Amino acid sequence: MSELTPLEDAQRLVLDRCEPLVPRAVPLHEALGCVLAEPVTARTSVPPFANSAMDGYAVHAADTTNAPVTLDVLETIAAGARPTRTVAPGQASRIMTGAPVPDGADAIVMVELTEGSPTSATVTVTQAVPAGNHIRHVGEDVAAGDEVFDTGTVLTPGHLGVLASLGVDAPIARPRARVGVISTGDELLNGSIHDSNRPALLAACTRAGFEAVDLGIVGDDGDALTKAIEHGAATTDVLLTTGGVSAGDFDYVKRILDTQLQVAIRPAKPLAFGVVDGTPVFGLPGNPVSSMVSFELFARPAIRKLMGFAPDQLHRQRYTAFADEAMTRHPDGKTHFVRVTAHYDDDDGRWHVKPAGGQGSHQLLALARADALAILPDGPGVQLGERVTVVLLC
Ligand code: AMP
Ligand code: MG
């Protein structure tokens, strides 16, 4: 039997051969989850002008000290309009939320603290307000010239909102990785087995924030596989194949890729890897659970590296949970990944896990039911109530 490669060594070996994608201007509507490759500096202030935080009246605060007081109304200023009149003492302008504060005024009185109608020439202010009341000042959120986001920022909906408010419509970021998925196997082509790996992996790619590209099924034919891998490599940033990497007579993928590993894990022991035409190609195992676990452990972190994630952001966060059922195993030189359901218990403030079902590498149902993978280092496993390290899959 060939030698087993420790998981961390196999992960490093793959990651070392993956380079981040070249940054480009990524339109905001495509940028969610992308990583900034340049800092963003505000060219304008937000808000760009002093504006009202309320529907009401722009006034001199000093006029309201002895409220109630009646003021002359000059005009109505809508959001998006420009004030045309300067507010002098004894005067007010009716103003809507977001509209520019007119010259002269130093406070807004909200409409609820006034008496009058939209058309009346005067308004009565019923309560005193301080200077600055309900005024949003220029640059209160972001000042022009500020560096708002650093290189390496992972763009969330909030970031996209700020960028839009600054007039940045295509920040310089690493693009979303295009990930091609190919299933291999004559049994899939002739329909004797349904292809479950491809839909599952395409979905895993989408959920990870990658662009999933369906490249179909290829039979167990060395020439056809070579062609399909070359074509896939030429048209995507990363290529995933499944099947054909174990010890069978028709396992061709591992002969096409330059690196074959037997990783010291269960499931997902076999892995092939190569770089074809500059494109990383992962030969994931064919067994359905193995292909998904291998994606989690090798492909997902590597593709995150391509997308510009930092070294400490490549792998999923690990948590400590407590076993609600024993998960025993025997020492075999491998780390075991057990598909588990997980729940957080409010009463004891802990995560609890238990096996999600049958743990064979062909038993996909337990993976479907699982929320997490429990990591069992080589050894006897864990007993009921013991601590266990988990990664959440959501
Ligand atoms: P292989 O490594 O190609 O021998 O595949 C290992 C096992 O996984 C075999 O039982 C295959 O039939 C099965 N398998 C391979 N690819 C898929 C797939 N895309 N969907 C479902 N089962 C598969
Ligand atoms: Mg096969």
CSV table of C-alpha atoms and ligand atoms in Angstrom, one decimal:
chain,number,residue,atom,x,y,z
A,1,MET,CA,0.0,0.0,0.0
A,2,SER,CA,1.3,3.5,-0.9
A,3,GLU,CA,2.3,5.8,1.9
A,4,LEU,CA,-0.3,8.1,3.5
A,5,THR,CA,0.2,11.8,3.3
A,6,PRO,CA,-0.8,13.8,6.4
A,7,LEU,CA,-3.8,16.0,5.7
A,8,GLU,CA,-2.0,19.3,6.5
A,9,ASP,CA,0.9,18.3,4.1
A,10,ALA,CA,-1.6,17.5,1.3
A,11,GLN,CA,-3.4,20.8,1.9
A,12,ARG,CA,-0.1,22.8,1.8
A,13,LEU,CA,1.1,21.0,-1.3
A,14,VAL,CA,-2.1,21.9,-3.2
A,15,LEU,CA,-2.3,25.5,-1.8
A,16,ASP,CA,1.3,26.1,-2.8
A,17,ARG,CA,0.5,25.5,-6.4
A,18,CYS,CA,-2.5,27.8,-6.5
A,19,GLU,CA,-2.0,31.5,-7.3
A,20,PRO,CA,-4.5,34.3,-6.7
A,21,LEU,CA,-6.4,35.5,-9.8
A,22,VAL,CA,-5.4,38.8,-11.4
A,23,PRO,CA,-7.4,41.7,-10.0
A,24,ARG,CA,-9.7,43.6,-12.2
A,25,ALA,CA,-12.6,46.1,-11.9
A,26,VAL,CA,-15.5,44.0,-10.6
A,27,PRO,CA,-19.0,45.6,-11.0
A,28,LEU,CA,-20.8,46.0,-7.7
A,29,HIS,CA,-23.6,43.6,-8.8
A,30,GLU,CA,-20.9,40.8,-9.2
A,31,ALA,CA,-18.7,41.8,-6.2
A,32,LEU,CA,-20.5,40.2,-3.2
A,33,GLY,CA,-18.0,38.0,-1.4
A,34,CYS,CA,-15.0,39.2,-3.6
A,35,VAL,CA,-11.8,40.4,-1.9
A,36,LEU,CA,-10.5,44.0,-2.5
A,37,ALA,CA,-7.1,44.1,-4.2
A,38,GLU,CA,-6.7,47.8,-3.6
A,39,PRO,CA,-7.7,50.1,-0.8
A,40,VAL,CA,-10.8,52.3,-1.5
A,41,THR,CA,-10.4,56.0,-0.8
A,42,ALA,CA,-13.4,58.2,-0.7
A,43,ARG,CA,-13.5,60.8,-3.5
A,44,THR,CA,-16.6,62.4,-2.0
A,45,SER,CA,-18.0,62.9,1.4
A,46,VAL,CA,-21.1,61.0,2.6
A,47,PRO,CA,-23.4,62.7,3.2
A,48,PRO,CA,-22.3,65.0,0.3
A,49,PHE,CA,-24.2,68.0,1.8
A,50,ALA,CA,-25.8,68.9,5.1
A,51,ASN,CA,-29.4,67.5,5.0
A,52,SER,CA,-32.4,66.9,7.1
A,53,ALA,CA,-32.9,63.7,9.1
A,54,MET,CA,-36.6,64.4,9.5
A,55,ASP,CA,-39.6,65.8,7.7
A,56,GLY,CA,-40.2,69.1,9.3
A,57,TYR,CA,-39.1,72.7,9.2
A,58,ALA,CA,-35.6,74.3,8.9
A,59,VAL,CA,-35.3,77.1,11.5
A,60,HIS,CA,-33.0,79.2,13.7
A,61,ALA,CA,-32.8,77.2,16.9
A,62,ALA,CA,-32.7,80.5,18.9
A,63,ASP,CA,-36.2,81.3,17.6
A,64,THR,CA,-37.6,78.3,19.3
A,65,THR,CA,-36.3,79.0,22.8
A,66,ASN,CA,-39.6,80.5,23.9
A,67,ALA,CA,-41.8,78.1,22.0
A,68,PRO,CA,-44.6,78.1,21.1
A,69,VAL,CA,-43.5,80.5,18.4
A,70,THR,CA,-45.0,81.2,14.9
A,71,LEU,CA,-42.6,81.6,12.0
A,72,ASP,CA,-43.1,82.7,8.3
A,73,VAL,CA,-42.7,79.8,5.9
A,74,LEU,CA,-40.5,80.6,2.9
A,75,GLU,CA,-40.7,77.5,0.6
A,76,THR,CA,-40.9,73.7,0.6
A,77,ILE,CA,-37.6,71.8,0.0
A,78,ALA,CA,-38.0,68.2,-1.3
A,79,ALA,CA,-35.3,65.6,-1.3
A,80,GLY,CA,-33.3,66.2,-4.5
A,81,ALA,CA,-34.3,69.9,-4.7
A,82,ARG,CA,-32.1,72.9,-4.0
A,83,PRO,CA,-33.2,75.5,-1.4
A,84,THR,CA,-33.7,78.9,-3.1
A,85,ARG,CA,-34.1,81.1,0.1
A,86,THR,CA,-31.9,81.9,3.0
A,87,VAL,CA,-33.7,81.4,6.3
A,88,ALA,CA,-33.5,84.6,8.4
A,89,PRO,CA,-34.6,84.9,12.1
A,90,GLY,CA,-38.4,84.6,12.3
A,91,GLN,CA,-38.5,82.4,9.2
A,92,ALA,CA,-38.6,78.7,8.4
A,93,SER,CA,-38.6,76.5,5.3
A,94,ARG,CA,-40.6,73.3,5.1
A,95,ILE,CA,-38.1,70.5,4.5
A,96,MET,CA,-38.3,66.8,3.7
A,97,THR,CA,-36.0,64.0,4.9
A,98,GLY,CA,-32.7,64.0,2.9
A,99,ALA,CA,-33.2,67.5,1.4
A,100,PRO,CA,-30.4,70.0,1.7
A,101,VAL,CA,-30.5,72.3,4.8
A,102,PRO,CA,-31.0,75.9,3.5
A,103,ASP,CA,-28.5,78.6,4.3
A,104,GLY,CA,-29.2,80.4,7.6
A,105,ALA,CA,-31.1,77.5,9.3
A,106,ASP,CA,-29.2,75.7,12.0
A,107,ALA,CA,-31.8,73.2,13.2
A,108,ILE,CA,-34.7,71.1,12.0
A,109,VAL,CA,-38.0,70.9,13.9
A,110,MET,CA,-39.8,67.6,13.1
A,111,VAL,CA,-43.2,68.1,11.8
A,112,GLU,CA,-44.8,66.4,14.9
A,113,LEU,CA,-43.6,69.3,17.0
A,114,THR,CA,-45.3,71.9,14.8
A,115,GLU,CA,-48.8,73.1,14.0
A,116,GLY,CA,-49.8,74.3,10.6
A,117,SER,CA,-50.6,72.8,7.2
A,118,PRO,CA,-48.4,72.1,4.2
A,119,THR,CA,-49.9,75.1,2.4
A,120,SER,CA,-50.1,77.6,5.2
A,121,ALA,CA,-47.8,80.7,5.1
A,122,THR,CA,-46.8,80.3,8.8
A,123,VAL,CA,-45.9,77.4,11.1
A,124,THR,CA,-46.1,77.3,14.9
A,125,VAL,CA,-43.3,75.5,16.6
A,126,THR,CA,-44.5,74.0,19.9
A,127,GLN,CA,-41.2,73.0,21.5
A,128,ALA,CA,-37.7,74.4,21.8
A,129,VAL,CA,-34.9,72.6,19.8
A,130,PRO,CA,-31.2,72.9,20.1
A,131,ALA,CA,-28.8,74.1,17.3
A,132,GLY,CA,-27.9,71.2,15.0
A,133,ASN,CA,-31.1,69.3,15.8
A,134,HIS,CA,-31.8,66.6,13.2
A,135,ILE,CA,-29.2,67.8,10.8
A,136,ARG,CA,-26.9,65.3,9.1
A,137,HIS,CA,-23.6,67.0,8.5
A,138,VAL,CA,-21.3,66.7,5.5
A,139,GLY,CA,-19.0,63.8,5.8
A,140,GLU,CA,-20.6,62.5,9.0
A,141,ASP,CA,-20.5,58.9,7.6
A,142,VAL,CA,-17.4,59.2,5.4
A,143,ALA,CA,-15.1,62.2,4.8
A,144,ALA,CA,-13.6,62.8,1.3
A,145,GLY,CA,-10.0,61.5,1.3
A,146,ASP,CA,-10.6,58.9,4.0
A,147,GLU,CA,-9.4,55.4,3.3
A,148,VAL,CA,-12.6,53.5,3.9
A,149,PHE,CA,-11.6,49.9,3.1
A,150,ASP,CA,-8.3,48.1,3.1
A,151,THR,CA,-6.9,45.7,0.6
A,152,GLY,CA,-8.1,42.3,1.6
A,153,THR,CA,-11.6,43.4,2.7
A,154,VAL,CA,-14.2,40.7,1.9
A,155,LEU,CA,-17.1,42.5,0.4
A,156,THR,CA,-20.4,42.1,2.3
A,157,PRO,CA,-23.8,43.8,1.4
A,158,GLY,CA,-22.8,46.6,3.8
A,159,HIS,CA,-19.5,47.2,1.9
A,160,LEU,CA,-21.4,47.3,-1.4
A,161,GLY,CA,-23.7,49.9,0.0
A,162,VAL,CA,-20.9,52.1,1.1
A,163,LEU,CA,-19.1,51.7,-2.2
A,164,ALA,CA,-22.3,52.7,-4.1
A,165,SER,CA,-22.8,55.7,-1.8
A,166,LEU,CA,-19.2,56.8,-2.7
A,167,GLY,CA,-19.9,56.5,-6.4
A,168,VAL,CA,-17.6,53.5,-6.8
A,169,ASP,CA,-19.3,51.2,-9.3
A,170,ALA,CA,-16.5,48.7,-9.9
A,171,PRO,CA,-13.9,48.3,-7.2
A,172,ILE,CA,-10.6,46.6,-8.0
A,173,ALA,CA,-10.9,43.1,-6.6
A,174,ARG,CA,-10.0,39.5,-7.3
A,175,PRO,CA,-12.8,38.2,-9.6
A,176,ARG,CA,-15.1,35.4,-8.6
A,177,ALA,CA,-13.4,32.1,-9.5
A,178,ARG,CA,-15.0,30.2,-12.4
A,179,VAL,CA,-15.0,26.5,-11.3
A,180,GLY,CA,-15.7,23.8,-13.8
A,181,VAL,CA,-17.1,20.5,-12.7
A,182,ILE,CA,-16.8,17.2,-14.6
A,183,SER,CA,-18.1,13.9,-13.5
A,184,THR,CA,-16.3,10.8,-14.9
A,185,GLY,CA,-17.4,7.2,-15.3
A,186,ASP,CA,-19.0,4.9,-17.9
A,187,GLU,CA,-21.6,4.0,-15.4
A,188,LEU,CA,-22.8,7.6,-15.3
A,189,LEU,CA,-22.8,7.9,-19.1
A,190,ASN,CA,-24.9,4.7,-19.6
A,191,GLY,CA,-27.3,5.7,-16.8
A,192,SER,CA,-26.7,2.7,-14.5
A,193,ILE,CA,-25.8,5.1,-11.7
A,194,HIS,CA,-27.2,8.6,-11.4
A,195,ASP,CA,-24.6,11.3,-11.3
A,196,SER,CA,-24.9,12.8,-7.9
A,197,ASN,CA,-21.5,14.3,-7.6
A,198,ARG,CA,-21.9,17.0,-10.2
A,199,PRO,CA,-25.1,18.6,-8.9
A,200,ALA,CA,-23.8,18.4,-5.4
A,201,LEU,CA,-20.4,20.0,-6.3
A,202,LEU,CA,-21.9,22.7,-8.5
A,203,ALA,CA,-24.2,23.6,-5.6
A,204,ALA,CA,-21.2,23.5,-3.1
A,205,CYS,CA,-19.4,25.9,-5.5
A,206,THR,CA,-22.3,28.3,-5.7
A,207,ARG,CA,-22.8,28.2,-1.9
A,208,ALA,CA,-19.1,28.9,-1.4
A,209,GLY,CA,-19.4,32.0,-3.6
A,210,PHE,CA,-17.8,30.7,-6.7
A,211,GLU,CA,-19.1,30.7,-10.2
A,212,ALA,CA,-20.0,27.1,-11.0
A,213,VAL,CA,-19.6,25.8,-14.6
A,214,ASP,CA,-21.2,22.5,-15.5
A,215,LEU,CA,-19.0,20.6,-17.9
A,216,GLY,CA,-21.0,17.4,-18.0
A,217,ILE,CA,-20.0,13.7,-17.8
A,218,VAL,CA,-17.0,12.1,-19.5
A,219,GLY,CA,-16.6,8.3,-19.8
A,220,ASP,CA,-13.7,6.2,-18.7
A,221,ASP,CA,-11.6,6.9,-21.8
A,222,GLY,CA,-8.1,8.3,-21.5
A,223,ASP,CA,-8.2,10.4,-24.7
A,224,ALA,CA,-11.7,11.8,-24.0
A,225,LEU,CA,-10.7,12.7,-20.4
A,226,THR,CA,-7.5,14.3,-21.5
A,227,LYS,CA,-9.4,16.4,-24.0
A,228,ALA,CA,-12.1,17.3,-21.5
A,229,ILE,CA,-9.6,18.3,-18.9
A,230,GLU,CA,-7.6,20.4,-21.4
A,231,HIS,CA,-10.8,22.1,-22.6
A,232,GLY,CA,-12.0,22.7,-19.0
A,233,ALA,CA,-8.6,24.1,-17.9
A,234,ALA,CA,-8.6,26.5,-20.9
A,235,THR,CA,-12.1,27.9,-20.1
A,236,THR,CA,-12.2,28.0,-16.3
A,237,ASP,CA,-10.1,29.2,-13.3
A,238,VAL,CA,-10.2,25.9,-11.5
A,239,LEU,CA,-11.4,22.5,-12.6
A,240,LEU,CA,-12.9,19.7,-10.5
A,241,THR,CA,-13.3,16.2,-11.7
A,242,THR,CA,-14.8,13.3,-9.7
A,243,GLY,CA,-14.0,9.7,-10.0
A,244,GLY,CA,-11.1,7.8,-11.6
A,245,VAL,CA,-8.6,8.5,-8.9
A,246,SER,CA,-8.6,5.2,-7.1
A,247,ALA,CA,-6.9,1.9,-7.9
A,248,GLY,CA,-9.3,0.5,-10.5
A,249,ASP,CA,-8.4,-0.5,-14.0
A,250,PHE,CA,-10.4,2.4,-15.6
A,251,ASP,CA,-9.2,5.1,-13.3
A,252,TYR,CA,-7.7,7.4,-15.9
A,253,VAL,CA,-7.9,10.8,-14.2
A,254,LYS,CA,-5.0,10.1,-11.9
A,255,ARG,CA,-2.8,9.2,-14.9
A,256,ILE,CA,-3.5,12.6,-16.5
A,257,LEU,CA,-2.7,14.7,-13.4
A,258,ASP,CA,0.8,14.9,-12.1
A,259,THR,CA,0.2,14.4,-8.4
A,260,GLN,CA,-1.5,11.4,-6.8
A,261,LEU,CA,-1.9,11.3,-3.1
A,262,GLN,CA,-3.3,8.9,-0.5
A,263,VAL,CA,-4.3,11.4,2.2
A,264,ALA,CA,-4.4,10.1,5.8
A,265,ILE,CA,-8.1,10.9,6.1
A,266,ARG,CA,-11.4,9.0,6.0
A,267,PRO,CA,-13.4,9.5,3.8
A,268,ALA,CA,-11.7,11.0,0.8
A,269,LYS,CA,-8.4,9.3,0.9
A,270,PRO,CA,-7.4,9.4,-2.8
A,271,LEU,CA,-6.7,12.8,-4.4
A,272,ALA,CA,-5.2,13.7,-7.7
A,273,PHE,CA,-4.0,17.2,-8.5
A,274,GLY,CA,-2.2,19.0,-11.3
A,275,VAL,CA,-1.9,22.3,-12.9
A,276,VAL,CA,-3.0,22.2,-16.6
A,277,ASP,CA,-2.4,25.3,-18.7
A,278,GLY,CA,-2.0,27.3,-15.5
A,279,THR,CA,-5.3,26.1,-14.2
A,280,PRO,CA,-5.4,24.0,-10.9
A,281,VAL,CA,-7.2,20.7,-11.6
A,282,PHE,CA,-8.5,18.6,-8.6
A,283,GLY,CA,-9.2,15.0,-9.3
A,284,LEU,CA,-11.6,14.4,-6.4
A,285,PRO,CA,-12.7,10.9,-5.5
A,286,GLY,CA,-15.8,9.3,-7.1
A,287,ASN,CA,-17.5,8.1,-3.9
A,288,PRO,CA,-20.2,10.7,-3.3
A,289,VAL,CA,-19.4,11.6,0.3
A,290,SER,CA,-15.6,11.5,-0.5
A,291,SER,CA,-16.0,14.0,-3.3
A,292,MET,CA,-17.8,16.5,-1.0
A,293,VAL,CA,-15.4,16.1,1.9
A,294,SER,CA,-12.4,16.4,-0.5
A,295,PHE,CA,-14.0,19.6,-1.9
A,296,GLU,CA,-14.3,20.9,1.6
A,297,LEU,CA,-10.8,20.0,2.6
A,298,PHE,CA,-8.8,20.8,-0.5
A,299,ALA,CA,-10.7,22.5,-3.3
A,300,ARG,CA,-12.7,25.1,-1.3
A,301,PRO,CA,-9.6,26.5,0.6
A,302,ALA,CA,-7.6,26.5,-2.7
A,303,ILE,CA,-10.3,28.4,-4.6
A,304,ARG,CA,-10.6,30.9,-1.8
A,305,LYS,CA,-6.9,31.5,-2.2
A,306,LEU,CA,-7.5,32.2,-5.9
A,307,MET,CA,-10.1,34.7,-4.9
A,308,GLY,CA,-7.7,36.5,-2.6
A,309,PHE,CA,-8.6,35.3,0.8
A,310,ALA,CA,-5.8,35.6,3.4
A,311,PRO,CA,-4.1,32.4,4.7
A,312,ASP,CA,-6.1,32.5,7.9
A,313,GLN,CA,-9.4,32.7,6.0
A,314,LEU,CA,-8.9,29.7,3.7
A,315,HIS,CA,-10.2,26.9,6.0
A,316,ARG,CA,-13.4,26.8,7.9
A,317,GLN,CA,-13.5,28.0,11.4
A,318,ARG,CA,-13.2,25.1,13.9
A,319,TYR,CA,-15.3,25.0,17.1
A,320,THR,CA,-15.4,22.8,20.1
A,321,ALA,CA,-18.6,20.8,20.6
A,322,PHE,CA,-19.7,18.0,22.9
A,323,ALA,CA,-20.6,14.5,21.8
A,324,ASP,CA,-24.3,13.6,22.6
A,325,GLU,CA,-23.5,10.1,21.3
A,326,ALA,CA,-20.2,8.2,21.4
A,327,MET,CA,-18.2,8.3,18.2
A,328,THR,CA,-15.8,5.4,18.6
A,329,ARG,CA,-13.2,4.3,16.0
A,330,HIS,CA,-10.0,2.3,15.8
A,331,PRO,CA,-6.5,3.7,15.3
A,332,ASP,CA,-5.7,3.4,11.5
A,333,GLY,CA,-3.2,6.3,10.9
A,334,LYS,CA,-6.0,8.5,9.6
A,335,THR,CA,-8.1,11.5,10.7
A,336,HIS,CA,-11.8,10.7,10.5
A,337,PHE,CA,-14.4,13.2,9.4
A,338,VAL,CA,-17.8,12.2,10.8
A,339,ARG,CA,-21.0,13.7,9.4
A,340,VAL,CA,-22.9,15.1,12.4
A,341,THR,CA,-25.9,17.1,13.2
A,342,ALA,CA,-25.1,20.0,15.5
A,343,HIS,CA,-27.2,22.2,17.7
A,344,TYR,CA,-26.4,25.0,20.1
A,345,ASP,CA,-27.9,24.6,23.5
A,346,ASP,CA,-28.9,27.9,25.1
A,347,ASP,CA,-29.0,26.3,28.6
A,348,ASP,CA,-25.4,25.2,28.8
A,349,GLY,CA,-24.0,27.6,26.1
A,350,ARG,CA,-22.4,24.7,24.2
A,351,TRP,CA,-22.6,23.1,20.7
A,352,HIS,CA,-23.7,19.5,20.8
A,353,VAL,CA,-23.2,17.0,18.0
A,354,LYS,CA,-24.2,13.4,17.1
A,355,PRO,CA,-23.7,11.3,14.0
A,356,ALA,CA,-26.2,12.1,11.2
A,357,GLY,CA,-26.5,8.5,9.9
A,358,GLY,CA,-24.5,5.9,8.1
A,359,GLN,CA,-20.9,6.9,7.7
A,360,GLY,CA,-19.9,4.9,4.6
A,361,SER,CA,-18.3,7.0,1.8
A,362,HIS,CA,-21.2,6.0,-0.5
A,363,GLN,CA,-23.9,7.0,2.1
A,364,LEU,CA,-24.7,10.5,1.0
A,365,LEU,CA,-27.9,10.8,3.1
A,366,ALA,CA,-25.9,11.4,6.3
A,367,LEU,CA,-24.1,14.2,4.6
A,368,ALA,CA,-27.4,15.7,3.5
A,369,ARG,CA,-28.6,15.7,7.1
A,370,ALA,CA,-25.3,16.9,8.6
A,371,ASP,CA,-24.7,20.4,9.7
A,372,ALA,CA,-21.1,19.8,10.5
A,373,LEU,CA,-18.1,17.5,10.3
A,374,ALA,CA,-16.7,16.2,13.5
A,375,ILE,CA,-12.9,15.7,13.4
A,376,LEU,CA,-11.7,12.6,15.1
A,377,PRO,CA,-7.9,12.4,15.3
A,378,ASP,CA,-6.3,9.0,14.9
A,379,GLY,CA,-7.1,7.0,18.1
A,380,PRO,CA,-10.2,5.5,19.8
A,381,GLY,CA,-12.6,8.3,19.0
A,382,VAL,CA,-14.8,10.2,21.6
A,383,GLN,CA,-17.1,8.9,24.3
A,384,LEU,CA,-20.5,10.3,25.2
A,385,GLY,CA,-20.1,13.8,26.7
A,386,GLU,CA,-16.5,14.3,25.6
A,387,ARG,CA,-15.2,17.3,23.6
A,388,VAL,CA,-14.9,17.1,19.9
A,389,THR,CA,-13.6,19.6,17.3
A,390,VAL,CA,-16.1,20.4,14.5
A,391,VAL,CA,-16.4,22.5,11.4
A,392,LEU,CA,-19.9,23.8,10.6
A,393,LEU,CA,-20.9,23.2,6.9
A,394,CYS,CA,-23.4,26.0,6.6
B,1,AMP,P1,-14.3,5.6,-9.0
B,1,AMP,O1,-13.3,6.2,-8.1
B,1,AMP,O2,-14.4,6.3,-10.3
B,1,AMP,O3,-14.1,4.2,-9.1
B,1,AMP,O4,-15.7,5.8,-8.3
B,1,AMP,C1,-15.9,5.3,-7.0
B,1,AMP,C2,-17.4,5.0,-6.8
B,1,AMP,O5,-18.1,6.2,-6.8
B,1,AMP,C3,-18.0,4.1,-7.8
B,1,AMP,O6,-18.9,3.3,-7.1
B,1,AMP,C4,-18.7,5.1,-8.7
B,1,AMP,O7,-19.8,4.5,-9.4
B,1,AMP,C5,-19.2,6.1,-7.8
B,1,AMP,N1,-19.3,7.4,-8.5
B,1,AMP,C6,-18.3,8.0,-9.2
B,1,AMP,N2,-18.7,9.1,-9.7
B,1,AMP,C7,-20.0,9.3,-9.3
B,1,AMP,C8,-20.9,10.3,-9.5
B,1,AMP,N3,-20.6,11.4,-10.2
B,1,AMP,N4,-22.1,10.2,-8.9
B,1,AMP,C9,-22.4,9.1,-8.2
B,1,AMP,N5,-21.5,8.1,-7.9
B,1,AMP,C10,-20.3,8.2,-8.5
B,2,MG,MG,-15.0,5.7,-12.1
